[in-house]
Each structure stands twice: as structure tokens, then as C-alpha cells.
Short mmCIF file of C-alpha atoms in Angstrom, two decimals:
data_model
loop_
_atom_site.label_atom_id
_atom_site.label_comp_id
_atom_site.label_asym_id
_atom_site.label_seq_id
_atom_site.Cartn_x
_atom_site.Cartn_y
_atom_site.Cartn_z
CA MET A 1 -4.01 1.99 -8.67
CA ALA A 2 -5.68 3.47 -5.64
CA ARG A 3 -8.41 1.61 -3.79
CA GLU A 4 -10.94 4.39 -4.43
CA ASP A 5 -10.39 4.00 -8.20
CA VAL A 6 -11.82 0.48 -8.12
CA LEU A 7 -13.95 0.28 -5.00
CA VAL A 8 -16.66 2.69 -3.82
CA THR A 9 -18.35 2.85 -0.44
CA ALA A 10 -22.08 2.62 0.15
CA ASP A 11 -21.99 6.29 1.22
CA TRP A 12 -20.36 7.28 -2.08
CA ALA A 13 -22.94 5.25 -3.96
CA GLU A 14 -25.83 6.87 -2.13
CA ALA A 15 -24.42 10.32 -2.90
CA ASN A 16 -24.00 9.48 -6.60
CA LEU A 17 -27.27 7.76 -7.41
CA ASP A 18 -28.26 10.52 -9.81
CA THR A 19 -24.82 11.53 -11.06
CA PRO A 20 -24.82 11.64 -14.88
CA GLY A 21 -22.39 9.16 -16.39
CA VAL A 22 -22.55 6.81 -13.40
CA VAL A 23 -24.50 3.60 -14.03
CA PHE A 24 -25.27 1.14 -11.24
CA VAL A 25 -25.53 -2.46 -12.33
CA GLU A 26 -26.74 -5.32 -10.15
CA VAL A 27 -25.25 -8.65 -11.17
CA ASP A 28 -26.51 -11.88 -9.73
CA GLU A 29 -26.95 -15.52 -10.40
CA ASP A 30 -30.49 -15.35 -9.12
CA THR A 31 -31.83 -12.04 -10.38
CA SER A 32 -35.12 -12.35 -8.51
CA ALA A 33 -33.41 -10.32 -5.76
CA TYR A 34 -33.27 -7.37 -8.17
CA ASP A 35 -36.99 -7.63 -8.81
CA THR A 36 -37.87 -7.40 -5.13
CA GLY A 37 -35.75 -4.29 -4.64
CA HIS A 38 -32.52 -2.80 -5.96
CA ILE A 39 -30.45 0.35 -5.70
CA LYS A 40 -32.45 3.14 -7.29
CA GLY A 41 -31.68 3.48 -10.99
CA ALA A 42 -29.69 0.25 -11.19
CA VAL A 43 -30.06 -2.00 -14.23
CA LYS A 44 -29.56 -5.74 -13.94
CA ILE A 45 -27.31 -8.25 -15.60
CA ASP A 46 -27.93 -11.97 -15.23
CA TRP A 47 -24.67 -13.82 -14.62
CA LYS A 48 -25.83 -16.80 -16.64
CA ASP A 49 -28.37 -15.63 -19.18
CA ASP A 50 -26.51 -12.46 -20.16
CA LEU A 51 -22.85 -13.37 -19.74
CA GLN A 52 -22.61 -17.05 -20.74
CA ASP A 53 -22.95 -18.41 -24.25
CA PRO A 54 -26.22 -20.39 -24.34
CA VAL A 55 -24.67 -23.35 -26.18
CA ARG A 56 -20.91 -23.62 -25.73
CA ARG A 57 -19.29 -23.41 -22.31
CA ASP A 58 -17.77 -19.98 -22.84
CA PHE A 59 -18.49 -16.28 -22.60
CA VAL A 60 -20.65 -14.25 -24.91
CA ASN A 61 -18.42 -12.87 -27.64
CA GLN A 62 -17.28 -9.30 -28.23
CA GLU A 63 -20.27 -8.54 -30.41
CA GLN A 64 -22.80 -10.02 -28.01
CA PHE A 65 -21.26 -8.10 -25.11
CA SER A 66 -21.47 -4.88 -27.13
CA GLN A 67 -25.09 -5.69 -27.86
CA LEU A 68 -25.85 -6.42 -24.18
CA LEU A 69 -24.39 -3.15 -22.90
CA SER A 70 -26.04 -1.19 -25.71
CA GLU A 71 -29.41 -2.64 -24.72
CA ARG A 72 -28.82 -1.82 -21.06
CA GLY A 73 -28.03 1.77 -22.01
CA ILE A 74 -24.40 1.70 -20.94
CA ALA A 75 -21.93 3.81 -22.93
CA ASN A 76 -18.19 3.26 -23.35
CA ASP A 77 -17.37 6.35 -21.28
CA ASP A 78 -19.82 5.63 -18.44
CA THR A 79 -18.55 4.80 -14.97
CA VAL A 80 -20.08 1.43 -14.18
CA VAL A 81 -20.61 0.59 -10.51
CA LEU A 82 -21.22 -3.12 -10.03
CA TYR A 83 -22.81 -4.75 -7.01
CA GLY A 84 -24.62 -7.97 -6.18
CA GLY A 85 -25.41 -10.65 -3.67
CA ASN A 86 -23.18 -13.49 -2.45
CA ASN A 87 -20.62 -11.04 -1.08
CA ASN A 88 -20.22 -9.54 -4.56
CA TRP A 89 -19.00 -12.79 -6.17
CA PHE A 90 -20.97 -12.27 -9.34
CA ALA A 91 -20.35 -8.54 -9.32
CA ALA A 92 -16.60 -9.23 -9.05
CA TYR A 93 -16.98 -11.72 -11.86
CA ALA A 94 -18.73 -9.03 -13.93
CA TYR A 95 -16.00 -6.55 -13.01
CA TRP A 96 -13.42 -8.97 -14.37
CA TYR A 97 -15.63 -9.54 -17.40
CA PHE A 98 -16.00 -5.78 -18.07
CA LYS A 99 -12.19 -5.49 -17.83
CA LEU A 100 -11.82 -8.49 -20.12
CA TYR A 101 -13.76 -6.59 -22.77
CA GLY A 102 -11.83 -3.39 -22.10
CA HIS A 103 -14.31 -1.20 -20.23
CA GLU A 104 -12.33 1.70 -18.81
CA ASN A 105 -14.22 2.95 -15.77
CA VAL A 106 -15.66 0.19 -13.69
CA LYS A 107 -15.89 -0.04 -9.91
CA LEU A 108 -17.25 -2.41 -7.31
CA LEU A 109 -19.59 -1.28 -4.55
CA ASP A 110 -17.84 -2.42 -1.37
CA GLY A 111 -20.02 -4.89 0.50
CA GLY A 112 -22.50 -5.16 -2.37
CA ARG A 113 -26.13 -5.93 -1.74
CA LYS A 114 -25.45 -7.38 1.66
CA LYS A 115 -23.98 -4.24 3.21
CA TRP A 116 -26.65 -2.14 1.54
CA GLU A 117 -29.34 -4.32 3.14
CA LEU A 118 -27.67 -4.60 6.56
CA ASP A 119 -27.38 -0.79 6.58
CA ALA A 120 -31.13 -0.70 5.79
CA ARG A 121 -30.49 1.67 2.89
CA GLU A 122 -33.24 2.53 0.45
CA VAL A 123 -34.15 0.15 -2.38
CA ALA A 124 -36.45 0.69 -5.34
CA THR A 125 -38.55 -1.68 -7.42
CA GLU A 126 -39.09 0.42 -10.55
CA VAL A 127 -36.94 -0.64 -13.48
CA PRO A 128 -35.15 2.33 -15.06
CA GLN A 129 -35.55 2.98 -18.77
CA ARG A 130 -32.14 3.87 -20.12
CA GLU A 131 -31.74 5.03 -23.68
CA ARG A 132 -30.02 2.54 -25.96
CA THR A 133 -26.35 3.19 -26.69
CA GLU A 134 -23.91 2.06 -29.35
CA TYR A 135 -21.48 0.26 -27.09
CA VAL A 136 -18.31 -1.09 -28.69
CA ALA A 137 -16.46 -3.76 -26.69
CA LYS A 138 -12.73 -4.28 -27.21
CA PRO A 139 -11.20 -7.68 -28.01
CA GLN A 140 -10.74 -9.91 -24.96
CA ASP A 141 -7.74 -9.01 -22.84
CA ALA A 142 -5.92 -12.34 -22.61
CA SER A 143 -3.66 -11.02 -19.86
CA ILE A 144 -6.33 -11.55 -17.18
CA ARG A 145 -7.87 -14.88 -18.28
CA ALA A 146 -6.16 -18.25 -17.78
CA LEU A 147 -7.10 -21.28 -19.86
CA ARG A 148 -6.53 -24.88 -18.79
CA ASP A 149 -3.18 -25.51 -20.50
CA GLU A 150 -1.74 -22.48 -18.78
CA VAL A 151 -2.92 -23.84 -15.45
CA THR A 152 -1.27 -27.23 -15.89
CA ALA A 153 1.90 -25.45 -17.06
CA ALA A 154 1.80 -23.26 -13.95
CA ILE A 155 2.07 -26.20 -11.55
CA GLY A 156 5.21 -25.64 -9.54
CA SER A 157 6.19 -22.46 -11.42
CA LYS A 158 3.52 -19.78 -10.84
CA ASN A 159 1.40 -18.98 -7.82
CA LEU A 160 -1.80 -20.97 -8.01
CA ILE A 161 -4.44 -19.85 -5.53
CA ASP A 162 -7.37 -22.11 -4.79
CA VAL A 163 -10.06 -19.91 -3.26
CA ARG A 164 -12.63 -22.61 -2.47
CA SER A 165 -13.39 -23.68 1.09
CA PRO A 166 -10.80 -25.88 2.86
CA ASP A 167 -13.02 -28.95 2.48
CA GLU A 168 -13.39 -28.44 -1.26
CA TYR A 169 -9.63 -27.89 -1.53
CA ALA A 170 -8.89 -31.12 0.30
CA GLY A 171 -11.40 -33.08 -1.77
CA ARG A 172 -13.75 -33.73 1.14
CA LEU A 173 -16.54 -31.69 -0.49
CA LEU A 174 -17.17 -31.17 -4.21
CA ALA A 175 -19.21 -27.99 -3.95
CA PRO A 176 -19.86 -25.19 -1.45
CA ALA A 177 -21.81 -26.32 1.60
CA HIS A 178 -25.02 -24.57 0.59
CA LEU A 179 -25.33 -26.86 -2.43
CA PRO A 180 -26.06 -30.59 -2.62
CA GLN A 181 -22.84 -32.52 -3.05
CA GLU A 182 -23.48 -34.90 -5.91
CA GLN A 183 -21.11 -34.10 -8.78
CA SER A 184 -19.36 -36.26 -11.31
CA GLN A 185 -15.84 -34.84 -11.32
CA ARG A 186 -12.95 -35.72 -9.04
CA GLY A 187 -12.26 -33.85 -5.81
CA GLY A 188 -9.01 -32.23 -4.75
CA HIS A 189 -6.90 -29.34 -6.03
CA VAL A 190 -4.26 -28.45 -8.61
CA PRO A 191 -0.92 -29.63 -7.17
CA THR A 192 1.11 -26.79 -5.58
CA ALA A 193 -1.97 -24.53 -5.34
CA LEU A 194 -2.15 -22.57 -2.09
CA SER A 195 -5.43 -22.65 -0.21
CA VAL A 196 -6.74 -19.17 0.48
CA PRO A 197 -10.54 -19.26 0.70
CA TRP A 198 -12.09 -16.17 -0.97
CA SER A 199 -13.81 -15.38 2.32
CA LYS A 200 -10.51 -14.45 3.94
CA ALA A 201 -10.46 -11.33 1.78
CA ALA A 202 -13.83 -10.14 3.04
CA ASN A 203 -15.22 -8.87 6.31
CA GLU A 204 -18.40 -10.34 7.71
CA ASP A 205 -20.49 -7.56 6.14
CA GLY A 206 -19.09 -8.33 2.69
CA THR A 207 -16.66 -5.40 2.44
CA PHE A 208 -13.04 -6.04 1.48
CA LYS A 209 -10.37 -6.10 4.17
CA SER A 210 -7.68 -3.40 4.21
CA ASP A 211 -4.67 -3.63 1.91
CA ALA A 212 -2.40 -4.38 4.87
CA GLU A 213 -4.67 -7.20 6.04
CA LEU A 214 -4.91 -8.60 2.52
CA ARG A 215 -1.16 -8.55 2.03
CA GLU A 216 -0.71 -10.40 5.32
CA ILE A 217 -3.26 -13.05 4.27
CA TYR A 218 -1.77 -13.78 0.84
CA VAL A 219 1.92 -13.14 1.34
CA GLY A 220 2.43 -13.51 5.09
CA GLU A 221 0.15 -16.43 5.89
CA ALA A 222 -0.32 -18.26 2.58
CA GLY A 223 3.15 -17.69 1.15
CA LEU A 224 2.30 -16.12 -2.20
CA ASP A 225 5.53 -15.35 -4.08
CA GLU A 226 5.30 -11.67 -5.03
CA ASP A 227 7.84 -12.09 -7.83
CA LYS A 228 5.75 -14.65 -9.67
CA ALA A 229 2.63 -14.49 -11.78
CA THR A 230 -0.58 -15.72 -10.15
CA ILE A 231 -3.60 -17.70 -11.31
CA ALA A 232 -6.71 -17.88 -9.11
CA TYR A 233 -9.42 -20.50 -9.48
CA CYS A 234 -12.46 -21.86 -7.65
CA ARG A 235 -15.27 -24.11 -8.86
CA ILE A 236 -16.73 -22.08 -11.71
CA GLY A 237 -14.71 -18.85 -11.66
CA GLU A 238 -16.82 -16.35 -9.72
CA ARG A 239 -15.37 -16.73 -6.23
CA SER A 240 -11.92 -16.54 -7.83
CA SER A 241 -12.92 -13.26 -9.52
CA HIS A 242 -13.34 -11.89 -6.01
CA THR A 243 -9.77 -12.93 -5.16
CA TRP A 244 -8.50 -11.75 -8.56
CA PHE A 245 -9.98 -8.35 -7.69
CA ALA A 246 -8.24 -8.32 -4.30
CA LEU A 247 -4.87 -9.29 -5.77
CA ARG A 248 -4.78 -7.27 -8.97
CA GLU A 249 -7.07 -4.32 -8.37
CA LEU A 250 -6.54 -3.71 -4.64
CA LEU A 251 -3.00 -4.97 -3.99
CA GLY A 252 -1.80 -4.04 -7.47
CA TYR A 253 -0.01 -7.24 -8.54
CA GLU A 254 0.28 -6.93 -12.29
CA ASP A 255 0.21 -10.48 -13.60
CA VAL A 256 -2.87 -12.05 -12.05
CA LYS A 257 -5.28 -14.19 -14.04
CA ASN A 258 -8.62 -15.76 -13.29
CA TYR A 259 -9.09 -19.35 -14.44
CA ASP A 260 -12.80 -19.32 -15.18
CA GLY A 261 -12.89 -22.99 -16.17
CA SER A 262 -11.87 -23.65 -12.59
CA TRP A 263 -12.48 -26.94 -10.79
CA THR A 264 -15.50 -28.02 -12.82
CA GLU A 265 -13.16 -28.09 -15.82
CA TYR A 266 -9.88 -29.12 -14.19
CA GLY A 267 -11.45 -31.83 -12.02
CA SER A 268 -13.00 -33.39 -15.12
CA LEU A 269 -9.87 -33.40 -17.32
CA VAL A 270 -8.37 -36.77 -18.18
CA GLY A 271 -4.79 -37.33 -17.15
CA VAL A 272 -4.02 -34.13 -15.21
CA PRO A 273 -2.40 -34.34 -11.78
CA ILE A 274 -4.57 -33.79 -8.70
CA ALA A 275 -3.51 -33.35 -5.08
CA LEU A 276 -5.71 -34.53 -2.21
CA GLY A 277 -5.72 -33.38 1.39
CA ASP A 278 -4.86 -30.14 3.12
CA GLU A 279 -1.31 -29.75 1.79
CA PRO A 280 -0.49 -28.12 -1.59
CA GLY A 281 1.41 -31.18 -2.79
CA THR A 282 4.29 -31.28 -5.22
CA LYS A 283 4.74 -31.08 -8.96
CA MET B 1 -38.14 -21.43 -6.45
CA ALA B 2 -37.80 -24.69 -8.31
CA ALA B 3 -35.70 -23.15 -11.06
CA ASP B 4 -33.00 -22.10 -8.63
CA VAL B 5 -32.84 -25.52 -7.07
CA ASP B 6 -32.47 -27.04 -10.52
CA THR B 7 -29.60 -24.67 -11.18
CA ALA B 8 -27.93 -25.76 -7.97
CA LEU B 9 -28.33 -29.43 -8.77
CA SER B 10 -26.96 -29.09 -12.26
CA GLY B 11 -23.90 -27.41 -10.82
CA ALA B 12 -24.32 -24.37 -13.07
CA GLY B 13 -23.73 -21.79 -10.37
CA CYS B 14 -22.23 -21.38 -6.95
CA GLY B 15 -24.87 -19.07 -5.54
CA ALA B 16 -27.26 -20.32 -2.93
CA PRO B 17 -30.66 -21.55 -4.08
CA ALA B 18 -33.83 -20.04 -2.62
CA GLN B 19 -33.89 -21.07 1.01
CA ASP B 20 -37.66 -21.45 1.32
CA ALA B 21 -37.80 -24.12 -1.40
CA ALA B 22 -38.58 -27.70 -0.38
CA LEU B 23 -35.62 -30.03 -0.06
CA PRO B 24 -35.06 -31.38 -3.60
CA ALA B 25 -36.23 -34.98 -4.00
CA SER B 26 -32.79 -35.96 -5.27
CA VAL B 27 -31.18 -35.08 -1.93
CA ASP B 28 -30.58 -38.36 -0.15
CA LEU B 29 -30.73 -37.90 3.62
CA GLU B 30 -29.12 -41.32 4.00
CA LYS B 31 -25.98 -39.73 2.57
CA GLU B 32 -26.24 -35.96 3.04
CA THR B 33 -25.79 -34.06 6.28
CA VAL B 34 -28.26 -31.20 6.14
CA LEU B 35 -28.11 -28.30 8.62
CA THR B 36 -31.32 -26.36 8.58
CA GLY B 37 -33.24 -23.95 10.77
CA THR B 38 -34.81 -20.54 11.14
CA VAL B 39 -33.74 -17.04 12.12
CA VAL B 40 -36.06 -15.15 14.47
CA ASN B 41 -35.91 -11.62 15.93
CA GLY B 42 -36.41 -10.45 19.52
CA GLU B 43 -40.20 -10.75 19.14
CA GLY B 44 -39.88 -14.32 17.91
CA GLU B 45 -40.86 -13.33 14.35
CA PHE B 46 -39.17 -15.02 11.40
CA VAL B 47 -36.50 -12.85 9.78
CA GLN B 48 -36.45 -12.93 6.00
CA GLY B 49 -33.28 -11.67 4.32
CA ALA B 50 -30.90 -12.51 7.15
CA TYR B 51 -27.41 -13.58 6.13
CA VAL B 52 -26.49 -16.92 7.69
CA ARG B 53 -22.94 -18.23 7.44
CA LEU B 54 -21.60 -21.65 8.25
CA LEU B 55 -18.19 -21.76 9.93
CA ASP B 56 -16.26 -25.01 10.29
CA GLY B 57 -14.66 -26.46 13.44
CA SER B 58 -11.73 -24.05 13.17
CA GLY B 59 -14.00 -21.04 12.72
CA GLU B 60 -13.25 -20.83 8.99
CA PHE B 61 -16.00 -19.59 6.68
CA THR B 62 -17.63 -22.39 4.71
CA ALA B 63 -20.79 -21.03 3.13
CA GLU B 64 -23.43 -18.32 3.38
CA VAL B 65 -27.09 -18.16 2.47
CA VAL B 66 -29.87 -15.59 2.75
CA THR B 67 -33.00 -16.65 4.63
CA GLY B 68 -36.22 -16.92 2.70
CA GLU B 69 -39.80 -16.31 3.76
CA GLY B 70 -40.19 -17.99 7.13
CA GLY B 71 -36.61 -17.19 8.06
CA GLN B 72 -35.35 -20.52 6.76
CA PHE B 73 -31.79 -21.51 5.90
CA ARG B 74 -30.17 -24.77 4.84
CA PHE B 75 -26.64 -26.10 4.37
CA PHE B 76 -25.30 -29.34 2.95
CA ALA B 77 -22.27 -30.19 5.05
CA ALA B 78 -20.69 -33.15 6.82
CA PRO B 79 -21.02 -34.63 10.31
CA GLY B 80 -19.12 -32.66 12.97
CA ARG B 81 -19.13 -29.41 14.90
CA TRP B 82 -20.27 -26.29 13.05
CA THR B 83 -20.87 -22.68 13.99
CA LEU B 84 -23.78 -20.75 12.52
CA ARG B 85 -23.60 -16.97 12.40
CA ALA B 86 -26.57 -14.79 11.44
CA LEU B 87 -26.40 -11.11 10.45
CA SER B 88 -29.52 -9.05 9.95
CA ARG B 89 -30.85 -5.53 10.27
CA PHE B 90 -32.33 -6.65 13.62
CA GLY B 91 -28.93 -7.71 14.93
CA ASP B 92 -26.70 -10.77 15.01
CA ALA B 93 -26.67 -14.27 16.51
CA THR B 94 -24.21 -17.11 16.85
CA GLY B 95 -25.05 -20.79 17.42
CA GLU B 96 -23.15 -24.05 17.62
CA LEU B 97 -24.32 -27.37 16.26
CA ASP B 98 -22.98 -30.93 16.41
CA ALA B 99 -24.29 -32.28 13.14
CA VAL B 100 -24.94 -35.92 12.34
CA GLN B 101 -25.86 -37.50 9.02
CA GLY B 102 -29.45 -36.65 8.07
CA LEU B 103 -31.44 -33.58 9.04
CA ASN B 104 -30.11 -31.27 11.81
CA GLU B 105 -32.40 -28.43 12.90
CA THR B 106 -31.64 -25.32 14.91
CA LYS B 107 -32.99 -21.82 15.64
CA LEU B 108 -31.03 -18.56 15.71
CA ALA B 109 -32.45 -15.58 17.65
CA VAL B 110 -30.87 -12.31 16.51
CA SER B 111 -30.54 -9.27 18.75
CA ARG B 112 -28.55 -6.05 18.96
#
């Protein structure tokens, strides 16, 4: 897959704001950013309210996802261009989510909201009215989602990539440094997991690094085994979507999964092995 | 906004809460190391919407927030040496801070 098939530049986006069949979607955890200004014509999806089941800890189901996209006026054959804040974490999560439910043409806007703002590009406040569609989601594609048993089974046999910050990996912090630290679960990482913070894949302005740079980071520096399957995780599965995107969509590794349960699930499981400190540890 | 802070405290998301919100009452400054401050431009005006990242002692990215009204930012970290890097449409700035437990305040002046 070529980079331009999955990633578009801000210039491309600006030139295609009114292109029929192209739908811009802003995805964020805090959607108040959308309300203060968004890319003209973009609709919004709330990472939590729209994509998480309100009761169980899981995704909305196939039917609910179909309903959501129908309401937003997105059709099965539309090209969806996703962008958001936080260096595109939630947009990358949504990208993975759209792929999970089988959407064909979906792309990320390189740099997301941040690059758009730093470039001082135009934003709009009016909310577009898109005509309702009859969207039909496909069954979940299990080949890109890892569940907990698969993660414990992968210890010592598959590539496990922990994309949290070094301090979270080592167990010195339990959450990213912009959040208060009180949490109930244990700190540390899945034994044998390599530490490659998500941020290594991104430039300061939020755009992805080049394929050559990415390959050097994961294979050259971190020691990812290219012949093995890979599972990426973080704390709740959005930062690891960013890395999943870099590994599967940009570098083209075929068997890469995102473990969306991530550390908030793994670090709360009874009886599973945990490694502390800066080293991956052993099985 | 209070709602965003609640989200952060409940651990629901990993995104940064609104940076102009008051420090949540549940944050214990006897335990937490808070790095906070403001971003200003060349005229000394507060810059809202600047991207501030926290880099650890080895220069590795740790976290990033967007400044709120009043140019404020805030990180929950640990004692030690940190680098703060601000990006904005008015330019960039870099600052260093030796943080101790409790509240650590700094100012970042961005320029081209």
C-alpha cells in the first residue's frame, strides 16, 4: 500500500474540501475543539460517546456503527478523511475502527488538527447538514484487533510493542504526564514488550516520519522482528492505534494488531506476568 | 471545563483536559509534581492554542497539551529535569525546568 493511499497532506485536504464523495471527519476525545472551529464541511465523531458502548467496556456493535455513519451522512463508498487533536491519536483510533468495520476508503490527514492550526489554515464553525445514508458496516475484522488472551500468549513469541512513555513502560508513572497519576492498577509492562513510544513515529508538528525513518525506529533501534506478528498496546488503545497505523498502513507489515484493552485491562488482570523497569524482561 | 477534568480523573481517556480549568481538588500537591505555566508571544500577550510538550531528561517526548485561555498549560510529572517545548502560529520556544514535588511554575515566550 502506498503512503498516499492512507495519508493525505494538508494541501491535498485544502484542495479537496468540496470534492464530492470525500467526507472530512474530526474525531476527538474532547469535541469542544470542533465547536470552536473545524475544517470546513467536516462532521464530528466523539471518541467516547459515539464509539464506545455506554454500558459494557467495548465498542459499539456493527448495527450501532452503521447507524452512526448513516446519521452522519457517510456512505459506504465515500472516501473518509479523518483528523483530530492529540497528534491524531483519536483519528488514528477511528481509522482503525473504520477498518475494523470494513470501510474501504479511509485516510488520515497528516498532522491532524495541530498542523492545520500551526499552518494557520482556515477553520469554520458552521456544522454541515449531510443527508442521511443507509450505511452498512461489515462484521468486525478480527485480524487487526487483539484481545487479552492473545496478548498473554504472545509473550516471548510475537512482537509486543508498548507505545506509552518510557516512565509508564517502566512502571514509574501510571498515566501520561498531562493527567493526574492516581490509578488503581499495577504499573509496568507486558514481559518481552519493546518500548517504542508512539511519539517516535511523529514529527513535532504531528505529521508522520518517513518510511525510512520509521523502519529505522522499529526495526533498527527497537529490534522488531519483521518475520513475526506484532501487537501494539498503550493505556487505552488510542496511542497504539497511531503506532498500528505506522506499522501496518505505512510500513506495510501484514499481521499487526491493536490491543485496545491495553494497560488499563492488562495491568488490572489477576495472575498475569508484569515486568518492571526499563528492560523488556523475559517470558 | 469540569467535565473534561472528571474524564481525566476517571481514567476514561488519554487526551489532555482543558488547560484553563482549576487544579482538581483531588490532586494532592503533597504527592504530585505539577509543572505549570503560561505561553506568551513577542508582545507579552498570552497565547491560546499553543502546543506545549514535555520532554524528559533524555529529550524524549513525555506529554503534550494545548494551552487554554490565558495561555496556561499543566503537566503531572515527577521531580527532576524537564524540557518544555512550545509550538504556536507565533513561533516556538524551549525552556528547561528543575521540578520539585509540589507546584513548579514557568513562562515560555514564543518567537519566530
